């Protein structure tokens, strides 16, 4: 599968061959859904917490007689039905992460890349570099390429001028190739891979 290589000036800079095993799969929604659910669950902090009746700082003394008061039989004020009492079945600190096999995670990334290639939303860029970290320059370059909602994936090292120029633009994200993930690919309309990122990805899945 061949695709044109473009520059930031929207000019053609040759062509590259995309590996069919990575970019020509038939995307499966169920695999992509499992991967996105795994990512979102994994990043939840899980630090929510309420106090149970055993953790409340109140006396445990029986505050009303067992018989003769005409009311209910109570032990202490820490019970959930009282103001200031403990929370019954409240949230506790825990991990929200779910299990997903490593092979399924790798397959999901290939399906996400294939979905962008199939829908013509994949662009291969010669290099993502700017002479100066100016947002205006980046915005003009993206307009030439027709990019509004876009994820840029560069090589192992980002060009700092490009990263700084792009970070003020809405719906634009720049990641090194080791940070590529299914959720960010799917939530942006376009995916832009530099030649360096493309080489790294194909070596990773070889």
Coordinates of C-alpha atoms in Angstrom, one line a residue:
X1 CA 0.0 0.0 0.0
X2 CA 1.6 3.2 -1.2
X3 CA 1.0 6.7 0.3
X4 CA 2.4 10.1 -0.6
X5 CA 4.8 11.8 1.8
X6 CA 4.1 15.5 2.4
X7 CA 5.9 18.4 3.9
X8 CA 4.6 21.1 6.2
X9 CA 4.3 23.3 3.2
X10 CA 1.8 20.8 1.7
X11 CA 4.2 19.8 -1.0
X12 CA 4.9 16.2 -2.1
X13 CA 8.1 14.7 -0.9
X14 CA 8.0 11.2 -2.4
X15 CA 6.0 8.1 -1.5
X16 CA 6.3 5.3 1.1
X17 CA 5.1 1.7 1.3
X18 CA 2.8 1.0 4.2
X19 CA 3.0 -2.5 5.7
X20 CA -0.3 -4.4 5.1
X21 CA 0.0 -6.2 8.4
X22 CA -0.2 -2.9 10.2
X23 CA -2.2 -0.5 7.9
X24 CA -4.4 -2.8 5.8
X25 CA -6.4 -4.7 8.4
X26 CA -10.2 -4.7 8.5
X27 CA -10.9 -2.6 11.6
X28 CA -12.9 -4.4 14.3
X29 CA -15.0 -2.1 16.5
X30 CA -15.1 -4.7 19.4
X31 CA -11.3 -4.8 19.7
X32 CA -11.1 -1.0 19.6
X33 CA -13.8 -0.7 22.2
X34 CA -12.0 -3.1 24.5
X35 CA -8.8 -1.2 24.2
X36 CA -10.4 2.3 24.8
X37 CA -12.2 0.9 27.9
X38 CA -8.9 -0.6 29.2
X39 CA -7.1 2.8 28.7
X40 CA -9.8 4.9 30.3
X41 CA -10.2 2.5 33.3
X42 CA -6.4 2.3 33.8
X43 CA -6.0 6.1 34.1
X44 CA -8.7 6.6 36.7
X45 CA -7.1 7.6 40.0
X46 CA -9.4 5.6 42.2
X47 CA -8.6 7.8 45.2
X48 CA -12.2 8.4 46.2
X49 CA -12.9 7.5 49.8
X50 CA -15.5 8.0 52.5
X51 CA -15.4 6.9 56.2
X52 CA -17.2 3.9 57.4
X53 CA -18.7 3.7 60.9
X54 CA -15.5 2.1 62.3
X55 CA -13.5 5.1 61.2
X56 CA -15.7 7.9 62.6
X57 CA -14.2 9.8 65.6
X58 CA -17.2 9.5 68.0
X59 CA -17.8 7.7 71.2
X60 CA -19.0 4.2 71.1
X61 CA -21.1 4.7 74.2
X62 CA -24.7 3.6 74.0
X63 CA -26.6 6.9 74.0
X64 CA -30.2 5.7 74.7
X65 CA -31.5 3.0 77.0
X66 CA -32.3 -0.3 75.4
X67 CA -35.9 -0.2 76.7
X68 CA -38.3 2.4 77.9
X69 CA -37.4 5.3 75.5
X70 CA -40.2 4.6 73.1
X71 CA -37.7 4.8 70.2
X72 CA -35.6 2.4 68.3
X73 CA -32.8 0.4 69.9
X74 CA -29.5 2.0 69.0
X75 CA -25.9 1.3 69.9
X76 CA -23.9 4.4 69.1
X77 CA -24.0 7.6 67.0
X78 CA -21.6 6.3 64.4
X79 CA -24.3 4.3 62.6
X80 CA -25.0 5.5 59.0
X81 CA -28.5 6.8 59.7
X82 CA -27.3 9.5 62.0
X83 CA -25.9 12.9 61.1
X84 CA -22.1 12.7 61.3
X85 CA -22.2 8.9 61.2
X86 CA -20.3 6.6 58.8
X87 CA -21.2 6.1 55.2
X88 CA -22.7 2.7 54.4
X89 CA -21.1 1.0 51.4
X90 CA -19.2 4.1 50.4
X91 CA -16.4 4.2 47.8
X92 CA -12.9 3.0 48.9
X93 CA -9.5 3.6 47.4
X94 CA -9.0 1.0 44.7
X95 CA -7.6 0.4 41.2
X96 CA -10.2 0.6 38.3
X97 CA -7.8 -1.2 36.0
X98 CA -9.0 -4.2 34.0
X99 CA -7.1 -7.0 32.4
X100 CA -6.4 -7.0 28.7
X101 CA -3.9 -9.4 27.0
X102 CA -0.8 -7.8 25.6
X103 CA -1.5 -9.3 22.2
X104 CA -5.0 -7.8 22.1
X105 CA -3.5 -4.4 23.0
X106 CA -1.0 -4.7 20.1
X107 CA -3.7 -5.8 17.7
X108 CA -5.9 -2.9 18.7
X109 CA -3.2 -0.4 17.8
X110 CA -2.8 -2.0 14.4
X111 CA -6.6 -1.8 13.9
X112 CA -6.6 1.8 14.9
X113 CA -3.9 2.6 12.4
X114 CA -5.7 0.6 9.7
X115 CA -9.0 2.5 10.4
X116 CA -7.2 5.8 9.7
X117 CA -5.6 4.5 6.6
X118 CA -8.9 3.0 5.3
X119 CA -10.8 6.3 5.9
X120 CA -8.0 8.4 4.2
X121 CA -7.4 10.2 7.4
X122 CA -3.7 9.1 7.6
X123 CA -1.0 11.5 6.5
X124 CA 2.7 10.8 6.3
X125 CA 4.9 13.8 6.9
X126 CA 8.5 14.2 5.9
X127 CA 9.4 15.7 9.2
X128 CA 7.7 17.7 12.0
X129 CA 10.1 20.6 12.5
X130 CA 9.9 24.4 12.7
X131 CA 12.6 27.0 12.7
X132 CA 11.0 28.8 15.6
X133 CA 8.3 28.0 18.2
X134 CA 5.6 30.2 16.8
X135 CA 2.0 29.1 17.1
X136 CA 1.0 31.3 14.1
X137 CA 3.5 29.6 11.9
X138 CA 2.2 26.1 12.9
X139 CA -1.4 27.2 12.5
X140 CA -0.7 28.4 8.9
X141 CA 1.1 25.2 8.1
X142 CA -1.8 23.0 9.4
X143 CA -4.3 25.1 7.4
X144 CA -2.4 24.3 4.2
X145 CA -2.6 20.6 5.0
X146 CA -6.3 20.9 6.0
X147 CA -5.7 19.8 9.6
X148 CA -8.0 20.9 12.4
X149 CA -8.4 17.9 14.7
X150 CA -5.1 16.1 14.5
X151 CA -2.6 13.8 16.3
X152 CA 1.0 14.1 15.3
X153 CA 3.3 11.2 16.0
X154 CA 7.0 11.9 15.6
X155 CA 10.1 9.8 16.3
X156 CA 11.6 9.0 19.7
X157 CA 12.6 12.7 20.1
X158 CA 10.2 15.6 19.5
X159 CA 11.3 18.8 17.8
X160 CA 10.8 21.2 20.7
X161 CA 9.9 24.2 18.4
X162 CA 7.2 22.2 16.8
X163 CA 5.8 20.8 20.1
X164 CA 5.8 24.3 21.7
X165 CA 4.1 25.9 18.6
X166 CA 1.4 23.2 18.4
X167 CA 0.5 22.9 22.1
X168 CA -1.6 26.1 22.1
X169 CA -3.8 25.0 19.3
X170 CA -7.1 23.2 20.2
X171 CA -7.6 19.6 19.1
X172 CA -3.9 19.3 18.2
X173 CA -1.7 16.9 20.1
X174 CA 2.0 15.9 19.5
X175 CA 3.4 12.7 20.9
X176 CA 6.6 10.8 20.5
X177 CA 6.2 7.3 18.8
X178 CA 6.5 5.5 22.2
X179 CA 3.4 7.4 23.4
X180 CA 1.1 6.4 20.5
X181 CA -2.2 5.0 21.8
X182 CA -5.5 3.9 20.5
X183 CA -7.6 6.4 22.4
X184 CA -5.8 9.5 21.1
X185 CA -5.8 8.1 17.6
X186 CA -9.6 7.6 17.6
X187 CA -10.5 10.9 19.2
X188 CA -8.7 12.9 16.5
X189 CA -10.0 13.2 13.0
X190 CA -6.5 13.0 11.3
X191 CA -3.4 11.0 12.2
X192 CA -0.1 12.4 11.0
X193 CA 3.0 10.1 11.2
X194 CA 6.4 11.4 10.4
X195 CA 8.8 9.1 8.4
X196 CA 10.7 8.5 11.6
X197 CA 7.5 7.4 13.4
X198 CA 6.5 5.2 10.5
X199 CA 9.9 3.4 10.6
X200 CA 9.7 2.8 14.3
X201 CA 6.1 1.5 14.1
X202 CA 6.9 -1.0 11.3
X203 CA 10.0 -2.2 13.2
X204 CA 7.9 -2.6 16.3
X205 CA 5.3 -4.8 14.6
X206 CA 7.7 -6.7 12.4

